[in-house]
């Protein structure tokens, strides 16, 4: 079974631009979560989508948004890019989690490395 | 709120030896899951092992085992017979609806 895929793998943007990252989950997985990883803040949860609805959201500004399609593929968008948005963005999928289920394993993609100049 | 603490920023281990990575956690939940992930320099987060809070036995997956001490709120990862390919960053994580990660431990395996 194919793993989680993310495109593109690398992106270079300038301040003020916007960017869209894509994530295709493992076949059959219905939940997709997004994380931001930076050297200073570590790994932080952005949001989670299930059945095309955002179920949970982390503590990020409204410039960060996402969506999920009927085939469970997900995109995240960052508008008005800032230098501090430079990070590795990781997408993870899980099977069919109940809200708050603690046993569902999240499987990660290779990440998209975003550089904002 | 859940909190994960990994106190070892970096460790060196000789090839074929075992290494223990420390992880302590804090939560008020009775039901929770604990995970370990490996992140090589390529960036991908690779799932290694899972331990449920109600599991009575310590989890094992090949060369990975999790030393779960619930009363002490610790979930240490043991890697046996280290290989050069084990050199990576290792993260301990706890789940509710999301994963909360520790700061990570960098493991370098020496030949």
PDB file of C-alpha atoms in Angstrom:
ATOM      1  CA  UNK A   1       0.000   0.000   0.000  1.00  0.00           C
ATOM      2  CA  UNK A   2       1.374   3.390  -0.925  1.00  0.00           C
ATOM      3  CA  UNK A   3       2.293   5.728   1.905  1.00  0.00           C
ATOM      4  CA  UNK A   4       1.351   9.322   2.470  1.00  0.00           C
ATOM      5  CA  UNK A   5       2.508  11.554  -0.340  1.00  0.00           C
ATOM      6  CA  UNK A   6       3.111  15.275  -0.234  1.00  0.00           C
ATOM      7  CA  UNK A   7       3.749  17.706  -3.031  1.00  0.00           C
ATOM      8  CA  UNK A   8       5.792  19.644  -3.683  1.00  0.00           C
ATOM      9  CA  UNK A   9       8.763  18.485  -1.645  1.00  0.00           C
ATOM     10  CA  UNK A  10      10.485  21.860  -1.728  1.00  0.00           C
ATOM     11  CA  UNK A  11       9.204  25.382  -2.192  1.00  0.00           C
ATOM     12  CA  UNK A  12      10.823  28.791  -2.191  1.00  0.00           C
ATOM     13  CA  UNK A  13       8.562  31.811  -1.878  1.00  0.00           C
ATOM     14  CA  UNK A  14       8.947  35.460  -1.000  1.00  0.00           C
ATOM     15  CA  UNK A  15       7.271  37.393   1.769  1.00  0.00           C
ATOM     16  CA  UNK A  16       3.694  38.344   1.031  1.00  0.00           C
ATOM     17  CA  UNK A  17       3.063  35.504  -1.398  1.00  0.00           C
ATOM     18  CA  UNK A  18       0.730  32.632  -0.744  1.00  0.00           C
ATOM     19  CA  UNK A  19       1.367  28.909  -1.043  1.00  0.00           C
ATOM     20  CA  UNK A  20      -0.666  25.719  -1.337  1.00  0.00           C
ATOM     21  CA  UNK A  21       0.638  22.361  -0.167  1.00  0.00           C
ATOM     22  CA  UNK A  22      -0.955  19.056  -1.061  1.00  0.00           C
ATOM     23  CA  UNK A  23      -1.256  15.769   0.793  1.00  0.00           C
ATOM     24  CA  UNK A  24      -2.605  12.418  -0.346  1.00  0.00           C
ATOM     25  CA  UNK A  25      -3.301  10.037   2.540  1.00  0.00           C
ATOM     26  CA  UNK A  26      -2.847   6.298   2.658  1.00  0.00           C
ATOM     27  CA  UNK A  27      -5.684   4.603   0.817  1.00  0.00           C
ATOM     28  CA  UNK A  28      -8.611   4.096   3.181  1.00  0.00           C
ATOM     29  CA  UNK A  29      -7.441   6.675   5.689  1.00  0.00           C
ATOM     30  CA  UNK A  30     -10.044   9.330   6.310  1.00  0.00           C
ATOM     31  CA  UNK A  31      -8.309  11.656   8.735  1.00  0.00           C
ATOM     32  CA  UNK A  32      -5.562  14.026   7.670  1.00  0.00           C
ATOM     33  CA  UNK A  33      -3.571  16.179  10.076  1.00  0.00           C
ATOM     34  CA  UNK A  34      -1.018  18.873   9.374  1.00  0.00           C
ATOM     35  CA  UNK A  35       2.010  19.793  11.488  1.00  0.00           C
ATOM     36  CA  UNK A  36       4.621  22.505  11.259  1.00  0.00           C
ATOM     37  CA  UNK A  37       8.194  21.740  12.293  1.00  0.00           C
ATOM     38  CA  UNK A  38      10.729  24.476  12.996  1.00  0.00           C
ATOM     39  CA  UNK A  39      14.042  24.389  14.882  1.00  0.00           C
ATOM     40  CA  UNK A  40      12.759  26.880  17.423  1.00  0.00           C
ATOM     41  CA  UNK A  41       9.223  25.643  18.083  1.00  0.00           C
ATOM     42  CA  UNK A  42       9.560  21.973  17.287  1.00  0.00           C
ATOM     43  CA  UNK A  43       6.541  20.097  15.985  1.00  0.00           C
ATOM     44  CA  UNK A  44       3.248  21.915  16.275  1.00  0.00           C
ATOM     45  CA  UNK A  45      -0.242  20.807  15.301  1.00  0.00           C
ATOM     46  CA  UNK A  46      -1.957  22.948  12.678  1.00  0.00           C
ATOM     47  CA  UNK A  47      -5.305  21.266  12.010  1.00  0.00           C
ATOM     48  CA  UNK A  48      -7.068  18.003  11.342  1.00  0.00           C
ATOM     49  CA  UNK A  49      -9.648  17.169   8.690  1.00  0.00           C
ATOM     50  CA  UNK A  50     -12.106  14.306   8.651  1.00  0.00           C
ATOM     51  CA  UNK A  51     -14.884  13.775   6.110  1.00  0.00           C
ATOM     52  CA  UNK A  52     -14.126  17.118   4.479  1.00  0.00           C
ATOM     53  CA  UNK A  53     -14.602  18.982   7.771  1.00  0.00           C
ATOM     54  CA  UNK A  54     -12.037  20.621   9.973  1.00  0.00           C
ATOM     55  CA  UNK A  55     -12.452  18.833  13.285  1.00  0.00           C
ATOM     56  CA  UNK A  56      -9.605  20.305  15.274  1.00  0.00           C
ATOM     57  CA  UNK A  57      -7.374  23.326  14.998  1.00  0.00           C
ATOM     58  CA  UNK A  58      -4.100  24.311  16.596  1.00  0.00           C
ATOM     59  CA  UNK A  59      -2.996  27.733  17.713  1.00  0.00           C
ATOM     60  CA  UNK A  60      -2.077  29.307  14.388  1.00  0.00           C
ATOM     61  CA  UNK A  61      -3.275  32.543  12.780  1.00  0.00           C
ATOM     62  CA  UNK A  62      -6.011  32.611  10.188  1.00  0.00           C
ATOM     63  CA  UNK A  63      -3.422  32.889   7.420  1.00  0.00           C
ATOM     64  CA  UNK A  64      -3.132  29.131   7.750  1.00  0.00           C
ATOM     65  CA  UNK A  65      -6.087  27.283   6.303  1.00  0.00           C
ATOM     66  CA  UNK A  66      -6.868  23.943   4.803  1.00  0.00           C
ATOM     67  CA  UNK A  67      -9.456  21.775   3.219  1.00  0.00           C
ATOM     68  CA  UNK A  68     -10.158  18.157   2.497  1.00  0.00           C
ATOM     69  CA  UNK A  69     -11.723  16.704  -0.604  1.00  0.00           C
ATOM     70  CA  UNK A  70     -14.152  13.821  -0.949  1.00  0.00           C
ATOM     71  CA  UNK A  71     -11.302  11.430  -1.761  1.00  0.00           C
ATOM     72  CA  UNK A  72      -9.632  12.434   1.549  1.00  0.00           C
ATOM     73  CA  UNK A  73      -6.845  14.336  -0.157  1.00  0.00           C
ATOM     74  CA  UNK A  74      -6.038  17.529   1.684  1.00  0.00           C
ATOM     75  CA  UNK A  75      -4.495  20.870   0.930  1.00  0.00           C
ATOM     76  CA  UNK A  76      -3.208  23.548   3.230  1.00  0.00           C
ATOM     77  CA  UNK A  77      -2.805  27.161   2.269  1.00  0.00           C
ATOM     78  CA  UNK A  78      -0.697  29.862   3.806  1.00  0.00           C
ATOM     79  CA  UNK A  79      -1.459  33.404   2.730  1.00  0.00           C
ATOM     80  CA  UNK A  80       0.675  36.525   3.125  1.00  0.00           C
ATOM     81  CA  UNK A  81       3.805  34.534   3.868  1.00  0.00           C
ATOM     82  CA  UNK A  82       6.156  35.702   6.585  1.00  0.00           C
ATOM     83  CA  UNK A  83       9.798  34.780   7.138  1.00  0.00           C
ATOM     84  CA  UNK A  84       8.764  32.813  10.223  1.00  0.00           C
ATOM     85  CA  UNK A  85       6.633  30.495   8.092  1.00  0.00           C
ATOM     86  CA  UNK A  86       9.795  28.839   6.812  1.00  0.00           C
ATOM     87  CA  UNK A  87       9.447  25.293   8.059  1.00  0.00           C
ATOM     88  CA  UNK A  88       8.953  21.646   7.262  1.00  0.00           C
ATOM     89  CA  UNK A  89       5.238  20.993   6.846  1.00  0.00           C
ATOM     90  CA  UNK A  90       4.251  17.428   7.596  1.00  0.00           C
ATOM     91  CA  UNK A  91       1.006  15.766   6.725  1.00  0.00           C
ATOM     92  CA  UNK A  92      -0.176  12.644   8.536  1.00  0.00           C
ATOM     93  CA  UNK A  93      -3.084  10.313   7.893  1.00  0.00           C
ATOM     94  CA  UNK A  94      -4.887   7.856  10.121  1.00  0.00           C
ATOM     95  CA  UNK A  95      -7.525   5.232   9.550  1.00  0.00           C
ATOM     96  CA  UNK A  96     -10.905   6.068  11.027  1.00  0.00           C
ATOM     97  CA  UNK A  97     -10.383   7.756  14.318  1.00  0.00           C
ATOM     98  CA  UNK A  98     -13.145   8.557  16.691  1.00  0.00           C
ATOM     99  CA  UNK A  99     -12.983  12.060  18.001  1.00  0.00           C
ATOM    100  CA  UNK A 100     -10.276  12.036  20.612  1.00  0.00           C
ATOM    101  CA  UNK A 101      -9.310   8.407  20.089  1.00  0.00           C
ATOM    102  CA  UNK A 102      -5.876   7.915  21.522  1.00  0.00           C
ATOM    103  CA  UNK A 103      -4.990   4.671  19.835  1.00  0.00           C
ATOM    104  CA  UNK A 104      -5.009   5.643  16.202  1.00  0.00           C
ATOM    105  CA  UNK A 105      -1.570   5.737  14.681  1.00  0.00           C
ATOM    106  CA  UNK A 106      -0.740   8.653  12.416  1.00  0.00           C
ATOM    107  CA  UNK A 107       1.469   7.916   9.434  1.00  0.00           C
ATOM    108  CA  UNK A 108       3.457  10.777   8.022  1.00  0.00           C
ATOM    109  CA  UNK A 109       4.460  11.843   4.570  1.00  0.00           C
ATOM    110  CA  UNK A 110       7.937  13.048   3.578  1.00  0.00           C
ATOM    111  CA  UNK A 111       7.038  16.675   4.205  1.00  0.00           C
ATOM    112  CA  UNK A 112       7.204  19.886   2.213  1.00  0.00           C
ATOM    113  CA  UNK A 113      10.121  22.132   3.043  1.00  0.00           C
ATOM    114  CA  UNK A 114       9.033  25.749   2.625  1.00  0.00           C
ATOM    115  CA  UNK A 115      11.562  28.556   2.522  1.00  0.00           C
ATOM    116  CA  UNK A 116      10.310  32.139   2.668  1.00  0.00           C
ATOM    117  CA  UNK A 117      12.767  34.779   1.477  1.00  0.00           C
TER     118      UNK A 117
ATOM    119  CA  UNK B   1      -3.013  19.741  28.352  1.00  0.00           C
ATOM    120  CA  UNK B   2      -0.528  17.049  27.482  1.00  0.00           C
ATOM    121  CA  UNK B   3       3.193  17.545  27.815  1.00  0.00           C
ATOM    122  CA  UNK B   4       6.072  15.377  26.639  1.00  0.00           C
ATOM    123  CA  UNK B   5       9.617  15.800  27.953  1.00  0.00           C
ATOM    124  CA  UNK B   6      12.725  14.389  26.337  1.00  0.00           C
ATOM    125  CA  UNK B   7      15.765  15.456  28.338  1.00  0.00           C
ATOM    126  CA  UNK B   8      18.518  14.039  26.132  1.00  0.00           C
ATOM    127  CA  UNK B   9      19.292  16.384  23.238  1.00  0.00           C
ATOM    128  CA  UNK B  10      21.849  14.018  21.726  1.00  0.00           C
ATOM    129  CA  UNK B  11      23.384  10.608  22.269  1.00  0.00           C
ATOM    130  CA  UNK B  12      26.209   8.595  20.797  1.00  0.00           C
ATOM    131  CA  UNK B  13      26.040   4.815  20.684  1.00  0.00           C
ATOM    132  CA  UNK B  14      28.411   2.197  19.383  1.00  0.00           C
ATOM    133  CA  UNK B  15      27.195  -0.044  16.603  1.00  0.00           C
ATOM    134  CA  UNK B  16      25.601  -3.272  17.898  1.00  0.00           C
ATOM    135  CA  UNK B  17      25.036  -1.829  21.352  1.00  0.00           C
ATOM    136  CA  UNK B  18      21.662  -0.983  22.903  1.00  0.00           C
ATOM    137  CA  UNK B  19      20.520   2.553  23.624  1.00  0.00           C
ATOM    138  CA  UNK B  20      17.710   3.885  25.806  1.00  0.00           C
ATOM    139  CA  UNK B  21      15.943   7.131  24.978  1.00  0.00           C
ATOM    140  CA  UNK B  22      14.092   8.786  27.828  1.00  0.00           C
ATOM    141  CA  UNK B  23      10.570  10.144  27.652  1.00  0.00           C
ATOM    142  CA  UNK B  24       8.330  11.402  30.428  1.00  0.00           C
ATOM    143  CA  UNK B  25       4.824  12.702  29.975  1.00  0.00           C
ATOM    144  CA  UNK B  26       2.165  14.563  31.824  1.00  0.00           C
ATOM    145  CA  UNK B  27      -1.562  14.196  31.308  1.00  0.00           C
ATOM    146  CA  UNK B  28      -4.757  14.155  33.301  1.00  0.00           C
ATOM    147  CA  UNK B  29      -6.389  11.733  30.870  1.00  0.00           C
ATOM    148  CA  UNK B  30      -6.916   8.122  31.882  1.00  0.00           C
ATOM    149  CA  UNK B  31      -6.856   6.846  28.316  1.00  0.00           C
ATOM    150  CA  UNK B  32      -4.004   7.887  26.095  1.00  0.00           C
ATOM    151  CA  UNK B  33      -1.548   6.596  23.556  1.00  0.00           C
ATOM    152  CA  UNK B  34       2.211   6.951  23.476  1.00  0.00           C
ATOM    153  CA  UNK B  35       4.193   6.799  20.261  1.00  0.00           C
ATOM    154  CA  UNK B  36       7.776   6.899  19.131  1.00  0.00           C
ATOM    155  CA  UNK B  37       8.772   8.219  15.739  1.00  0.00           C
ATOM    156  CA  UNK B  38      12.103   8.306  13.931  1.00  0.00           C
ATOM    157  CA  UNK B  39      13.050  11.238  11.715  1.00  0.00           C
ATOM    158  CA  UNK B  40      16.102  10.767   9.490  1.00  0.00           C
ATOM    159  CA  UNK B  41      17.783  13.744   7.913  1.00  0.00           C
ATOM    160  CA  UNK B  42      15.428  13.387   4.926  1.00  0.00           C
ATOM    161  CA  UNK B  43      12.636  14.714   7.137  1.00  0.00           C
ATOM    162  CA  UNK B  44      10.037  11.969   6.968  1.00  0.00           C
ATOM    163  CA  UNK B  45       8.561  10.949  10.307  1.00  0.00           C
ATOM    164  CA  UNK B  46       8.601   7.154  10.586  1.00  0.00           C
ATOM    165  CA  UNK B  47       6.321   5.405  13.073  1.00  0.00           C
ATOM    166  CA  UNK B  48       8.205   2.965  15.288  1.00  0.00           C
ATOM    167  CA  UNK B  49       6.083   1.756  18.187  1.00  0.00           C
ATOM    168  CA  UNK B  50       2.885   2.387  20.119  1.00  0.00           C
ATOM    169  CA  UNK B  51       1.863   1.842  23.745  1.00  0.00           C
ATOM    170  CA  UNK B  52      -1.666   2.259  25.035  1.00  0.00           C
ATOM    171  CA  UNK B  53      -2.226   3.470  28.561  1.00  0.00           C
ATOM    172  CA  UNK B  54      -4.203   0.334  29.440  1.00  0.00           C
ATOM    173  CA  UNK B  55      -1.756  -2.088  27.877  1.00  0.00           C
ATOM    174  CA  UNK B  56      -0.301  -4.263  30.607  1.00  0.00           C
ATOM    175  CA  UNK B  57       2.649  -5.475  28.620  1.00  0.00           C
ATOM    176  CA  UNK B  58       5.414  -3.354  27.188  1.00  0.00           C
ATOM    177  CA  UNK B  59       5.216  -2.964  23.420  1.00  0.00           C
ATOM    178  CA  UNK B  60       7.874  -4.469  21.185  1.00  0.00           C
ATOM    179  CA  UNK B  61       8.485  -4.132  17.454  1.00  0.00           C
ATOM    180  CA  UNK B  62      11.564  -5.919  16.208  1.00  0.00           C
ATOM    181  CA  UNK B  63      14.603  -4.170  17.683  1.00  0.00           C
ATOM    182  CA  UNK B  64      12.421  -1.530  19.336  1.00  0.00           C
ATOM    183  CA  UNK B  65      10.841  -1.941  22.745  1.00  0.00           C
ATOM    184  CA  UNK B  66       9.030   0.514  24.924  1.00  0.00           C
ATOM    185  CA  UNK B  67       9.683   0.496  28.670  1.00  0.00           C
ATOM    186  CA  UNK B  68       6.347   1.767  29.968  1.00  0.00           C
ATOM    187  CA  UNK B  69       6.157   2.758  33.631  1.00  0.00           C
ATOM    188  CA  UNK B  70       2.720   4.235  34.120  1.00  0.00           C
ATOM    189  CA  UNK B  71       3.105   5.290  37.737  1.00  0.00           C
ATOM    190  CA  UNK B  72       6.265   7.198  36.882  1.00  0.00           C
ATOM    191  CA  UNK B  73       4.720   8.518  33.653  1.00  0.00           C
ATOM    192  CA  UNK B  74       7.635   7.386  31.584  1.00  0.00           C
ATOM    193  CA  UNK B  75       7.790   5.667  28.203  1.00  0.00           C
ATOM    194  CA  UNK B  76      11.414   5.044  27.325  1.00  0.00           C
ATOM    195  CA  UNK B  77      12.412   3.627  23.954  1.00  0.00           C
ATOM    196  CA  UNK B  78      15.050   0.913  23.842  1.00  0.00           C
ATOM    197  CA  UNK B  79      16.818   0.208  20.565  1.00  0.00           C
ATOM    198  CA  UNK B  80      18.742  -3.031  20.665  1.00  0.00           C
ATOM    199  CA  UNK B  81      21.701  -3.947  18.464  1.00  0.00           C
ATOM    200  CA  UNK B  82      22.095  -0.447  17.027  1.00  0.00           C
ATOM    201  CA  UNK B  83      22.823  -0.098  13.331  1.00  0.00           C
ATOM    202  CA  UNK B  84      24.350   2.793  11.409  1.00  0.00           C
ATOM    203  CA  UNK B  85      20.961   3.372   9.809  1.00  0.00           C
ATOM    204  CA  UNK B  86      19.500   4.117  13.238  1.00  0.00           C
ATOM    205  CA  UNK B  87      21.247   7.498  13.247  1.00  0.00           C
ATOM    206  CA  UNK B  88      18.351   9.962  13.296  1.00  0.00           C
ATOM    207  CA  UNK B  89      16.213  12.176  15.485  1.00  0.00           C
ATOM    208  CA  UNK B  90      13.738  10.302  17.701  1.00  0.00           C
ATOM    209  CA  UNK B  91      10.519  11.805  18.957  1.00  0.00           C
ATOM    210  CA  UNK B  92       8.242  10.671  21.728  1.00  0.00           C
ATOM    211  CA  UNK B  93       4.615  11.701  21.263  1.00  0.00           C
ATOM    212  CA  UNK B  94       1.300  11.465  23.064  1.00  0.00           C
ATOM    213  CA  UNK B  95      -2.107  11.549  21.446  1.00  0.00           C
ATOM    214  CA  UNK B  96      -5.560  12.792  22.087  1.00  0.00           C
ATOM    215  CA  UNK B  97      -7.039  14.216  18.906  1.00  0.00           C
ATOM    216  CA  UNK B  98      -3.560  15.346  17.886  1.00  0.00           C
ATOM    217  CA  UNK B  99      -0.010  14.331  18.559  1.00  0.00           C
ATOM    218  CA  UNK B 100       1.978  16.331  21.083  1.00  0.00           C
ATOM    219  CA  UNK B 101       5.686  15.840  20.555  1.00  0.00           C
ATOM    220  CA  UNK B 102       8.722  16.101  22.737  1.00  0.00           C
ATOM    221  CA  UNK B 103      11.765  18.089  21.647  1.00  0.00           C
ATOM    222  CA  UNK B 104      13.455  14.985  20.291  1.00  0.00           C
ATOM    223  CA  UNK B 105      16.744  13.163  20.843  1.00  0.00           C
ATOM    224  CA  UNK B 106      19.420  12.945  18.173  1.00  0.00           C
ATOM    225  CA  UNK B 107      21.036   9.524  18.052  1.00  0.00           C
ATOM    226  CA  UNK B 108      24.364   9.020  16.312  1.00  0.00           C
ATOM    227  CA  UNK B 109      25.553   5.457  15.823  1.00  0.00           C
ATOM    228  CA  UNK B 110      29.330   5.029  15.563  1.00  0.00           C
ATOM    229  CA  UNK B 111      30.974   2.204  13.640  1.00  0.00           C
TER     230      UNK B 111
END
